[in-house]
mmCIF file of C-alpha atoms and ligand atoms in Angstrom:
data_model
loop_
_atom_site.group_PDB
_atom_site.id
_atom_site.type_symbol
_atom_site.label_atom_id
_atom_site.label_comp_id
_atom_site.label_asym_id
_atom_site.label_seq_id
_atom_site.Cartn_x
_atom_site.Cartn_y
_atom_site.Cartn_z
ATOM 1 C CA UNK A 1 -40.168 -6.021 -21.043
ATOM 2 C CA UNK A 2 -38.858 -3.470 -23.723
ATOM 3 C CA UNK A 3 -37.702 -1.269 -21.099
ATOM 4 C CA UNK A 4 -35.715 -4.096 -19.426
ATOM 5 C CA UNK A 5 -34.195 -4.651 -22.391
ATOM 6 C CA UNK A 6 -32.960 -0.968 -22.816
ATOM 7 C CA UNK A 7 -31.741 -0.879 -19.110
ATOM 8 C CA UNK A 8 -29.466 -4.220 -19.582
ATOM 9 C CA UNK A 9 -28.324 -2.635 -22.510
ATOM 10 C CA UNK A 10 -26.830 0.221 -20.607
ATOM 11 C CA UNK A 11 -25.371 -2.197 -17.904
ATOM 12 C CA UNK A 12 -21.367 -2.360 -19.040
ATOM 13 C CA UNK A 13 -20.153 -5.887 -19.567
ATOM 14 C CA UNK A 14 -18.707 -7.294 -16.163
ATOM 15 C CA UNK A 15 -14.946 -6.639 -17.322
ATOM 16 C CA UNK A 16 -11.995 -8.003 -15.924
ATOM 17 C CA UNK A 17 -11.127 -6.306 -12.500
ATOM 18 C CA UNK A 18 -7.612 -6.712 -11.101
ATOM 19 C CA UNK A 19 -6.144 -5.065 -8.113
ATOM 20 C CA UNK A 20 -2.531 -4.275 -8.199
ATOM 21 C CA UNK A 21 -0.607 -2.918 -5.050
ATOM 22 C CA UNK A 22 2.679 -3.439 -3.038
ATOM 23 C CA UNK A 23 4.838 -2.726 -0.321
ATOM 24 C CA UNK A 24 8.795 -2.153 -0.145
ATOM 25 C CA UNK A 25 10.481 -4.906 1.383
ATOM 26 C CA UNK A 26 12.475 -2.872 3.829
ATOM 27 C CA UNK A 27 11.722 -4.258 7.248
ATOM 28 C CA UNK A 28 8.674 -4.868 9.437
ATOM 29 C CA UNK A 29 5.219 -3.252 8.836
ATOM 30 C CA UNK A 30 3.669 -1.022 11.006
ATOM 31 C CA UNK A 31 0.117 0.539 12.038
ATOM 32 C CA UNK A 32 0.610 3.066 8.867
ATOM 33 C CA UNK A 33 0.688 0.345 6.690
ATOM 34 C CA UNK A 34 -2.210 -1.361 8.214
ATOM 35 C CA UNK A 35 -4.856 1.577 8.357
ATOM 36 C CA UNK A 36 -3.228 2.862 5.179
ATOM 37 C CA UNK A 37 -3.016 -0.112 3.196
ATOM 38 C CA UNK A 38 -3.896 -3.485 4.467
ATOM 39 C CA UNK A 39 -7.244 -3.034 5.824
ATOM 40 C CA UNK A 40 -8.400 -2.154 2.438
ATOM 41 C CA UNK A 41 -6.603 -4.837 0.644
ATOM 42 C CA UNK A 42 -8.288 -7.354 3.485
ATOM 43 C CA UNK A 43 -11.725 -5.498 2.802
ATOM 44 C CA UNK A 44 -11.327 -6.221 -1.300
ATOM 45 C CA UNK A 45 -10.361 -9.637 -0.873
ATOM 46 C CA UNK A 46 -13.375 -10.600 1.170
ATOM 47 C CA UNK A 47 -15.505 -8.722 -1.073
ATOM 48 C CA UNK A 48 -14.313 -11.322 -3.785
ATOM 49 C CA UNK A 49 -14.814 -8.918 -6.829
ATOM 50 C CA UNK A 50 -11.207 -8.637 -7.839
ATOM 51 C CA UNK A 51 -8.208 -10.929 -8.851
ATOM 52 C CA UNK A 52 -5.637 -9.084 -6.306
ATOM 53 C CA UNK A 53 -1.955 -9.029 -7.085
ATOM 54 C CA UNK A 54 -0.135 -7.751 -4.036
ATOM 55 C CA UNK A 55 3.541 -7.037 -4.749
ATOM 56 C CA UNK A 56 6.568 -7.598 -2.425
ATOM 57 C CA UNK A 57 8.466 -4.903 -4.006
ATOM 58 C CA UNK A 58 12.051 -5.989 -3.190
ATOM 59 C CA UNK A 59 13.369 -4.297 -6.638
ATOM 60 C CA UNK A 60 11.841 -0.865 -5.196
ATOM 61 C CA UNK A 61 13.296 -1.599 -2.163
ATOM 62 C CA UNK A 62 16.947 -1.229 -3.750
ATOM 63 C CA UNK A 63 16.266 2.391 -4.529
ATOM 64 C CA UNK A 64 17.039 3.411 -1.035
ATOM 65 C CA UNK A 65 18.505 0.057 0.569
ATOM 66 C CA UNK A 66 20.726 -1.321 -2.278
ATOM 67 C CA UNK A 67 23.867 -1.800 0.311
ATOM 68 C CA UNK A 68 21.517 -4.001 2.618
ATOM 69 C CA UNK A 69 20.435 -6.933 0.025
ATOM 70 C CA UNK A 70 20.388 -9.304 3.107
ATOM 71 C CA UNK A 71 17.785 -7.189 4.811
ATOM 72 C CA UNK A 72 15.747 -6.962 1.919
ATOM 73 C CA UNK A 73 15.646 -10.986 1.378
ATOM 74 C CA UNK A 74 14.707 -11.300 4.901
ATOM 75 C CA UNK A 75 12.087 -8.625 4.612
ATOM 76 C CA UNK A 76 10.396 -10.422 1.875
ATOM 77 C CA UNK A 77 9.769 -13.145 4.162
ATOM 78 C CA UNK A 78 8.633 -10.795 7.138
ATOM 79 C CA UNK A 79 6.198 -8.769 4.782
ATOM 80 C CA UNK A 80 4.740 -12.208 3.755
ATOM 81 C CA UNK A 81 4.354 -12.998 7.354
ATOM 82 C CA UNK A 82 2.969 -9.570 8.258
ATOM 83 C CA UNK A 83 0.185 -10.062 5.106
ATOM 84 C CA UNK A 84 -0.649 -13.709 6.213
ATOM 85 C CA UNK A 85 -1.227 -12.311 10.103
ATOM 86 C CA UNK A 86 -3.811 -9.486 8.945
ATOM 87 C CA UNK A 87 -5.648 -12.288 6.924
ATOM 88 C CA UNK A 88 -4.780 -11.867 3.512
ATOM 89 C CA UNK A 89 -5.237 -15.352 2.122
ATOM 90 C CA UNK A 90 -2.905 -16.729 -0.745
ATOM 91 C CA UNK A 91 -5.238 -19.828 -0.523
ATOM 92 C CA UNK A 92 -7.941 -18.091 -2.330
ATOM 93 C CA UNK A 93 -7.786 -18.423 -5.861
ATOM 94 C CA UNK A 94 -7.931 -14.464 -6.397
ATOM 95 C CA UNK A 95 -4.964 -13.564 -4.243
ATOM 96 C CA UNK A 96 -1.604 -13.761 -5.366
ATOM 97 C CA UNK A 97 1.724 -12.894 -3.165
ATOM 98 C CA UNK A 98 3.982 -12.040 -6.109
ATOM 99 C CA UNK A 99 7.691 -11.013 -5.861
ATOM 100 C CA UNK A 100 8.601 -8.127 -7.872
ATOM 101 C CA UNK A 101 12.520 -9.242 -8.625
ATOM 102 C CA UNK A 102 11.547 -12.922 -10.099
ATOM 103 C CA UNK A 103 8.777 -11.275 -12.775
ATOM 104 C CA UNK A 104 11.294 -10.606 -15.831
ATOM 105 C CA UNK A 105 8.240 -9.069 -18.156
ATOM 106 C CA UNK A 106 8.332 -5.961 -15.649
ATOM 107 C CA UNK A 107 11.468 -5.124 -16.289
ATOM 108 C CA UNK A 108 10.823 -4.992 -19.964
ATOM 109 C CA UNK A 109 7.703 -3.173 -19.589
ATOM 110 C CA UNK A 110 9.484 -0.634 -17.215
ATOM 111 C CA UNK A 111 12.697 -0.159 -19.916
ATOM 112 C CA UNK A 112 10.285 0.619 -22.707
ATOM 113 C CA UNK A 113 7.895 2.704 -20.686
ATOM 114 C CA UNK A 114 11.120 4.802 -19.835
ATOM 115 C CA UNK A 115 11.284 5.841 -23.773
ATOM 116 C CA UNK A 116 8.026 7.913 -23.231
ATOM 117 C CA UNK A 117 8.594 9.362 -19.846
ATOM 118 C CA UNK A 118 9.730 12.833 -19.722
ATOM 119 C CA UNK A 119 12.333 13.558 -17.253
ATOM 120 C CA UNK A 120 10.952 16.817 -16.133
ATOM 121 C CA UNK A 121 7.346 15.379 -15.272
ATOM 122 C CA UNK A 122 8.970 12.543 -13.289
ATOM 123 C CA UNK A 123 11.245 14.784 -11.346
ATOM 124 C CA UNK A 124 8.681 17.223 -10.297
ATOM 125 C CA UNK A 125 6.302 14.461 -8.477
ATOM 126 C CA UNK A 126 5.850 15.557 -4.757
ATOM 127 C CA UNK A 127 6.297 12.649 -3.536
ATOM 128 C CA UNK A 128 9.608 11.667 -5.030
ATOM 129 C CA UNK A 129 11.065 15.256 -4.065
ATOM 130 C CA UNK A 130 10.204 14.939 -0.598
ATOM 131 C CA UNK A 131 11.776 11.250 -0.463
ATOM 132 C CA UNK A 132 14.886 12.741 -1.874
ATOM 133 C CA UNK A 133 14.948 15.240 0.836
ATOM 134 C CA UNK A 134 18.772 16.629 1.088
ATOM 135 C CA UNK A 135 20.107 13.755 -0.904
ATOM 136 C CA UNK A 136 22.331 15.409 -3.414
ATOM 137 C CA UNK A 137 23.172 12.185 -5.598
ATOM 138 C CA UNK A 138 20.420 9.768 -5.513
ATOM 139 C CA UNK A 139 20.912 6.652 -7.935
ATOM 140 C CA UNK A 140 19.196 6.689 -11.292
ATOM 141 C CA UNK A 141 17.132 3.628 -10.230
ATOM 142 C CA UNK A 142 15.617 6.114 -7.666
ATOM 143 C CA UNK A 143 14.994 9.012 -10.036
ATOM 144 C CA UNK A 144 13.090 6.611 -12.116
ATOM 145 C CA UNK A 145 11.376 4.624 -9.746
ATOM 146 C CA UNK A 146 7.995 6.734 -10.930
ATOM 147 C CA UNK A 147 8.382 4.967 -14.344
ATOM 148 C CA UNK A 148 9.289 1.471 -12.719
ATOM 149 C CA UNK A 149 6.034 1.589 -10.757
ATOM 150 C CA UNK A 150 3.893 2.514 -13.690
ATOM 151 C CA UNK A 151 5.178 -0.552 -15.114
ATOM 152 C CA UNK A 152 4.144 -2.804 -12.170
ATOM 153 C CA UNK A 153 0.809 -1.179 -12.392
ATOM 154 C CA UNK A 154 0.368 -1.958 -16.297
ATOM 155 C CA UNK A 155 1.711 -5.207 -16.059
ATOM 156 C CA UNK A 156 -1.478 -6.776 -14.854
ATOM 157 C CA UNK A 157 -3.453 -4.559 -17.180
ATOM 158 C CA UNK A 158 -6.213 -6.471 -18.943
ATOM 159 C CA UNK A 159 -5.260 -6.214 -22.798
ATOM 160 C CA UNK A 160 -6.557 -5.065 -24.992
ATOM 161 C CA UNK A 161 -8.723 -2.984 -22.727
ATOM 162 C CA UNK A 162 -12.544 -3.322 -23.132
ATOM 163 C CA UNK A 163 -15.235 -1.334 -21.801
ATOM 164 C CA UNK A 164 -15.872 -2.555 -17.782
ATOM 165 C CA UNK A 165 -12.095 -3.446 -17.335
ATOM 166 C CA UNK A 166 -10.607 -2.066 -14.264
ATOM 167 C CA UNK A 167 -7.177 -2.115 -12.594
ATOM 168 C CA UNK A 168 -7.622 -0.820 -8.951
ATOM 169 C CA UNK A 169 -4.819 0.524 -6.879
ATOM 170 C CA UNK A 170 -5.535 0.759 -3.035
ATOM 171 C CA UNK A 171 -2.754 2.928 -1.464
ATOM 172 C CA UNK A 172 -1.933 5.389 1.197
ATOM 173 C CA UNK A 173 -2.379 9.549 0.280
ATOM 174 C CA UNK A 174 1.768 9.485 -0.434
ATOM 175 C CA UNK A 175 0.882 7.457 -3.499
ATOM 176 C CA UNK A 176 -1.561 9.457 -5.335
ATOM 177 C CA UNK A 177 1.022 11.412 -7.528
ATOM 178 C CA UNK A 178 2.593 8.368 -8.888
ATOM 179 C CA UNK A 179 -0.840 6.838 -9.651
ATOM 180 C CA UNK A 180 -1.761 10.016 -11.410
ATOM 181 C CA UNK A 181 1.318 9.408 -13.293
ATOM 182 C CA UNK A 182 0.497 6.196 -14.128
ATOM 183 C CA UNK A 183 -2.499 7.449 -15.887
ATOM 184 C CA UNK A 184 -0.701 10.046 -17.773
ATOM 185 C CA UNK A 185 1.622 7.400 -18.977
ATOM 186 C CA UNK A 186 -0.638 4.481 -19.812
ATOM 187 C CA UNK A 187 -2.948 7.456 -21.710
ATOM 188 C CA UNK A 188 0.044 8.354 -23.608
ATOM 189 C CA UNK A 189 1.092 5.038 -24.470
ATOM 190 C CA UNK A 190 -2.557 4.241 -25.961
ATOM 191 C CA UNK A 191 -2.547 7.395 -27.843
ATOM 192 C CA UNK A 192 0.897 7.285 -29.422
ATOM 193 C CA UNK A 193 0.773 3.389 -30.243
ATOM 194 C CA UNK A 194 -2.896 2.165 -29.651
ATOM 195 C CA UNK A 195 -4.736 0.776 -26.933
ATOM 196 C CA UNK A 196 -2.870 -1.488 -24.636
ATOM 197 C CA UNK A 197 -3.404 -0.314 -21.243
ATOM 198 C CA UNK A 198 -6.558 0.187 -18.749
ATOM 199 C CA UNK A 199 -5.429 3.295 -16.808
ATOM 200 C CA UNK A 200 -5.790 2.423 -13.017
ATOM 201 C CA UNK A 201 -7.989 3.879 -10.722
ATOM 202 C CA UNK A 202 -6.844 5.059 -7.067
ATOM 203 C CA UNK A 203 -8.340 4.132 -3.998
ATOM 204 C CA UNK A 204 -7.120 5.800 -0.730
ATOM 205 C CA UNK A 205 -8.763 4.420 2.778
ATOM 206 C CA UNK A 206 -10.051 6.120 5.414
ATOM 207 C CA UNK A 207 -7.048 6.802 7.032
ATOM 208 C CA UNK A 208 -4.830 8.201 4.061
ATOM 209 C CA UNK A 209 -1.784 9.017 6.259
ATOM 210 C CA UNK A 210 -1.219 8.143 9.777
ATOM 211 C CA UNK A 211 1.063 10.374 11.637
ATOM 212 C CA UNK A 212 4.171 8.832 13.641
ATOM 213 C CA UNK A 213 4.135 8.213 17.558
ATOM 214 C CA UNK A 214 6.115 11.474 17.798
ATOM 215 C CA UNK A 215 3.423 13.382 15.652
ATOM 216 C CA UNK A 216 5.820 13.924 12.699
ATOM 217 C CA UNK A 217 3.660 13.726 9.650
ATOM 218 C CA UNK A 218 3.800 10.166 8.610
ATOM 219 C CA UNK A 219 4.533 7.046 10.634
ATOM 220 C CA UNK A 220 7.642 5.454 9.017
ATOM 221 C CA UNK A 221 10.229 2.923 9.686
ATOM 222 C CA UNK A 222 13.044 5.460 8.638
ATOM 223 C CA UNK A 223 11.737 8.068 11.063
ATOM 224 C CA UNK A 224 12.034 5.351 13.934
ATOM 225 C CA UNK A 225 8.274 6.341 14.968
ATOM 226 C CA UNK A 226 6.253 3.560 14.422
ATOM 227 C CA UNK A 227 4.696 0.730 16.229
ATOM 228 C CA UNK A 228 4.598 -2.310 14.428
ATOM 229 C CA UNK A 229 2.305 -5.300 13.784
ATOM 230 C CA UNK A 230 4.602 -7.835 15.152
ATOM 231 C CA UNK A 231 5.362 -5.747 18.390
ATOM 232 C CA UNK A 232 4.255 -7.869 21.625
ATOM 233 C CA UNK A 233 2.004 -5.941 24.107
ATOM 234 C CA UNK A 234 4.580 -4.903 26.334
ATOM 235 C CA UNK A 235 6.165 -3.243 23.554
ATOM 236 C CA UNK A 236 2.893 -1.439 22.354
ATOM 237 C CA UNK A 237 2.380 -0.325 25.899
ATOM 238 C CA UNK A 238 5.791 1.315 26.250
ATOM 239 C CA UNK A 239 5.511 2.769 22.681
ATOM 240 C CA UNK A 240 2.041 4.301 23.431
ATOM 241 C CA UNK A 241 3.176 5.672 26.807
ATOM 242 C CA UNK A 242 6.093 7.448 25.588
ATOM 243 C CA UNK A 243 4.031 8.774 22.540
ATOM 244 C CA UNK A 244 3.808 12.850 21.879
ATOM 245 C CA UNK A 245 0.385 14.489 23.153
ATOM 246 C CA UNK A 246 -0.515 18.229 23.414
ATOM 247 C CA UNK A 247 2.389 19.929 24.498
ATOM 248 C CA UNK A 248 0.116 22.734 26.008
ATOM 249 C CA UNK A 249 -1.719 20.304 28.157
ATOM 250 C CA UNK A 250 0.968 20.611 31.018
ATOM 251 C CA UNK A 251 -1.310 19.803 33.879
ATOM 252 C CA UNK A 252 -4.447 17.491 34.322
ATOM 253 C CA UNK A 253 -6.772 20.154 34.557
ATOM 254 C CA UNK A 254 -5.466 22.241 31.684
ATOM 255 C CA UNK A 255 -7.864 21.726 28.596
ATOM 256 C CA UNK A 256 -6.192 19.860 26.017
ATOM 257 C CA UNK A 257 -6.112 19.803 22.071
ATOM 258 C CA UNK A 258 -7.417 16.588 20.490
ATOM 259 C CA UNK A 259 -7.186 17.421 16.876
ATOM 260 C CA UNK A 260 -3.907 17.162 16.170
ATOM 261 C CA UNK A 261 -2.727 15.092 19.235
ATOM 262 C CA UNK A 262 -1.536 11.994 17.916
ATOM 263 C CA UNK A 263 -3.077 10.204 20.889
ATOM 264 C CA UNK A 264 -6.435 11.182 19.812
ATOM 265 C CA UNK A 265 -5.751 10.632 16.019
ATOM 266 C CA UNK A 266 -4.671 6.872 16.971
ATOM 267 C CA UNK A 267 -8.044 6.667 18.973
ATOM 268 C CA UNK A 268 -10.012 7.661 16.227
ATOM 269 C CA UNK A 269 -8.152 5.391 13.854
ATOM 270 C CA UNK A 270 -7.907 2.204 16.266
ATOM 271 C CA UNK A 271 -10.920 2.338 18.949
ATOM 272 C CA UNK A 272 -14.044 0.889 17.414
ATOM 273 C CA UNK A 273 -15.800 2.254 20.244
ATOM 274 C CA UNK A 274 -17.075 5.857 19.089
ATOM 275 C CA UNK A 275 -18.919 6.525 21.940
ATOM 276 C CA UNK A 276 -15.918 5.973 24.124
ATOM 277 C CA UNK A 277 -13.842 8.114 21.834
ATOM 278 C CA UNK A 278 -16.303 10.826 21.501
ATOM 279 C CA UNK A 279 -16.552 10.640 25.751
ATOM 280 C CA UNK A 280 -12.732 11.034 25.966
ATOM 281 C CA UNK A 281 -12.241 14.022 23.611
ATOM 282 C CA UNK A 282 -14.946 16.167 25.427
ATOM 283 C CA UNK A 283 -13.363 15.305 28.526
ATOM 284 C CA UNK A 284 -9.826 15.778 27.289
ATOM 285 C CA UNK A 285 -10.812 19.107 25.825
ATOM 286 C CA UNK A 286 -12.542 20.218 28.614
ATOM 287 C CA UNK A 287 -9.552 19.328 31.192
ATOM 288 C CA UNK A 288 -9.439 17.020 34.298
ATOM 289 C CA UNK A 289 -8.369 13.925 32.049
ATOM 290 C CA UNK A 290 -4.601 12.798 32.180
ATOM 291 C CA UNK A 291 -2.492 11.877 29.286
ATOM 292 C CA UNK A 292 -1.416 8.777 31.078
ATOM 293 C CA UNK A 293 -4.933 7.710 31.627
ATOM 294 C CA UNK A 294 -5.727 8.126 27.617
ATOM 295 C CA UNK A 295 -2.552 6.406 26.678
ATOM 296 C CA UNK A 296 -3.554 3.278 28.639
ATOM 297 C CA UNK A 297 -6.745 3.079 27.220
ATOM 298 C CA UNK A 298 -5.163 3.644 23.749
ATOM 299 C CA UNK A 299 -2.502 0.753 24.536
ATOM 300 C CA UNK A 300 -5.556 -1.506 25.460
ATOM 301 C CA UNK A 301 -7.272 -0.802 22.165
ATOM 302 C CA UNK A 302 -4.474 -1.338 20.017
ATOM 303 C CA UNK A 303 -3.400 -4.390 21.417
ATOM 304 C CA UNK A 304 -7.206 -5.929 21.284
ATOM 305 C CA UNK A 305 -6.791 -5.070 17.518
ATOM 306 C CA UNK A 306 -3.297 -6.636 17.350
ATOM 307 C CA UNK A 307 -4.736 -9.900 19.282
ATOM 308 C CA UNK A 308 -6.182 -11.706 16.276
ATOM 309 C CA UNK A 309 -3.484 -10.182 14.157
ATOM 310 C CA UNK A 310 -0.941 -12.151 16.740
ATOM 311 C CA UNK A 311 -2.951 -15.227 16.828
ATOM 312 C CA UNK A 312 -3.087 -15.609 12.954
ATOM 313 C CA UNK A 313 0.821 -14.930 12.945
ATOM 314 C CA UNK A 314 1.472 -17.699 15.610
ATOM 315 C CA UNK A 315 -0.758 -20.255 13.106
ATOM 316 C CA UNK A 316 1.570 -19.545 10.128
ATOM 317 C CA UNK A 317 4.831 -20.187 12.219
ATOM 318 C CA UNK A 318 7.142 -22.707 10.671
ATOM 319 C CA UNK A 319 5.170 -23.179 7.553
ATOM 320 C CA UNK A 320 6.764 -23.127 4.299
ATOM 321 C CA UNK A 321 6.118 -19.761 2.588
ATOM 322 C CA UNK A 322 8.461 -20.118 -0.501
ATOM 323 C CA UNK A 323 5.536 -21.964 -2.483
ATOM 324 C CA UNK A 324 2.919 -19.156 -1.731
ATOM 325 C CA UNK A 325 5.207 -16.610 -3.513
ATOM 326 C CA UNK A 326 6.234 -18.825 -6.333
ATOM 327 C CA UNK A 327 2.735 -19.339 -7.216
ATOM 328 C CA UNK A 328 1.722 -15.928 -6.600
ATOM 329 C CA UNK A 329 4.908 -14.983 -9.047
ATOM 330 C CA UNK A 330 3.821 -17.002 -11.729
ATOM 331 C CA UNK A 331 0.181 -15.726 -11.614
ATOM 332 C CA UNK A 332 1.378 -12.605 -12.377
ATOM 333 C CA UNK A 333 3.783 -13.480 -14.959
ATOM 334 C CA UNK A 334 0.865 -15.357 -16.821
ATOM 335 C CA UNK A 335 -1.401 -12.027 -17.166
ATOM 336 C CA UNK A 336 1.959 -10.119 -17.622
ATOM 337 C CA UNK A 337 2.900 -11.944 -20.775
ATOM 338 C CA UNK A 338 0.149 -10.769 -23.347
ATOM 339 C CA UNK A 339 0.769 -7.271 -21.832
ATOM 340 C CA UNK A 340 4.464 -6.979 -23.077
ATOM 341 C CA UNK A 341 3.788 -8.757 -26.298
ATOM 342 C CA UNK A 342 1.005 -6.105 -26.815
ATOM 343 C CA UNK A 343 3.490 -3.371 -26.186
ATOM 344 C CA UNK A 344 6.426 -4.758 -28.009
ATOM 345 C CA UNK A 345 4.006 -5.305 -31.155
ATOM 346 C CA UNK A 346 2.426 -1.893 -30.652
ATOM 347 C CA UNK A 347 6.283 -0.481 -30.599
ATOM 348 C CA UNK A 348 7.212 -2.317 -33.880
ATOM 349 C CA UNK A 349 9.830 -4.216 -31.677
ATOM 350 C CA UNK A 350 10.639 -7.829 -33.432
ATOM 351 C CA UNK A 351 12.535 -9.658 -35.789
ATOM 352 C CA UNK A 352 12.339 -8.142 -39.146
ATOM 353 C CA UNK A 353 9.712 -10.088 -41.420
HETATM 354 P P1 ATP B 401 8.164 3.277 5.628
HETATM 355 O O1 ATP B 401 8.068 4.673 5.237
HETATM 356 O O2 ATP B 401 8.001 2.940 7.185
HETATM 357 O O3 ATP B 401 9.763 2.779 4.936
HETATM 358 P P2 ATP B 401 7.090 2.874 3.059
HETATM 359 O O4 ATP B 401 6.442 4.292 2.639
HETATM 360 O O5 ATP B 401 8.533 2.618 2.258
HETATM 361 O O6 ATP B 401 6.972 2.980 4.467
HETATM 362 P P3 ATP B 401 5.924 1.531 0.903
HETATM 363 O O7 ATP B 401 6.216 0.114 0.852
HETATM 364 O O8 ATP B 401 6.163 2.733 0.211
HETATM 365 O O9 ATP B 401 6.335 1.998 2.452
HETATM 366 O O10 ATP B 401 4.359 1.762 1.335
HETATM 367 C C1 ATP B 401 3.322 0.627 1.242
HETATM 368 C C2 ATP B 401 1.700 1.360 1.428
HETATM 369 O O11 ATP B 401 1.423 1.767 2.657
HETATM 370 C C3 ATP B 401 1.665 2.501 0.498
HETATM 371 O O12 ATP B 401 0.013 2.554 0.115
HETATM 372 C C4 ATP B 401 1.579 3.693 1.435
HETATM 373 O O13 ATP B 401 0.996 4.822 0.938
HETATM 374 C C5 ATP B 401 1.363 3.116 2.628
HETATM 375 N N1 ATP B 401 1.604 3.471 3.996
HETATM 376 C C6 ATP B 401 2.988 3.418 4.424
HETATM 377 N N2 ATP B 401 3.089 4.251 5.499
HETATM 378 C C7 ATP B 401 1.857 4.949 5.967
HETATM 379 C C8 ATP B 401 1.216 5.731 6.703
HETATM 380 N N3 ATP B 401 1.778 6.471 7.744
HETATM 381 N N4 ATP B 401 -0.088 6.124 6.589
HETATM 382 C C9 ATP B 401 -0.691 5.666 5.938
HETATM 383 N N5 ATP B 401 -0.433 4.667 4.682
HETATM 384 C C10 ATP B 401 1.120 4.608 4.945
HETATM 385 MG MG1 MG B 402 6.815 4.707 0.437
#
């Protein structure tokens, strides 16, 4: 009896468990978003252990698309449809679709976190650097977005933090430097002003980075190497047939590479039949299996995966999506208000006594 009591003492109190993650509203979502993020979001939703805030990141979209605001507004709707189509369910009381621009608390938090973020540590962020590319004159909004993103994560922090509390952030691999920085800044604030934030826990899914159909390192809208979740069967077939494969596999009988071959990378990601993948891999490596034959199978498997997604999308067609976003945004504001108040108090911001 005593032993059970002692064991119970070691079990942490349940704690508040929240998920914060999001997507930029810059257009249709693709297979990279699916395997890198959405599949994991859906799994977490279905597990039911977390209160989930999924951010429609329209402010962050402005960091690269400020000249196309109408595209961003349209994309808020298309991203909501993409999310619904993969089975995210805003009717579940734990699931909130949050429109970033409509949460005033996040701007306040972001502005205050800017005061403790050092420029050198922000600018050396490898993801930021690779995204800047050759742009010699990025906007201040772009350069500061890693801090802005910390505000998004911190705004749902259970406050004051208690043992067992958790903010889980499921993302693709490119987000890891941002999440590490979010932990640095949260800890710095807690150290300098007193505990307000729970440093977040990153979670990368099985496929942290899906290559493009052209074999480039990342499937990405801006690179035009995507297969969208909303693509029809005909479009998927066409995109798969045009995919890059092993350039040294010139004739059917040549032995081919399957490790870095995007067609096989996709088979590993999208074909649920592992025996089939093993068999195709062995045959291709040995020689005697043509690219067109493998691509036909891959296209079929992708279409089979997309079929239920297409079906769900059609069920939501014509329904009013505004209420979903309004309700989800309000849920985020409710949890972020006490966080902002705590930050203000710790930073001695307020009318004089
Ligand atoms: P794109 O490059 O197509 O414009 P993005 O990178 O701007 O997409 P984000 O909104 O920044 O899209 O990313 C949303 C989530 O999807 C992040 O967690 C990101 O890591 C993940 N993600 C995006 N593309 C891929 C990919 N090719 N492979 C794995 N994860 C990805
Ligand atoms: Mg990105």
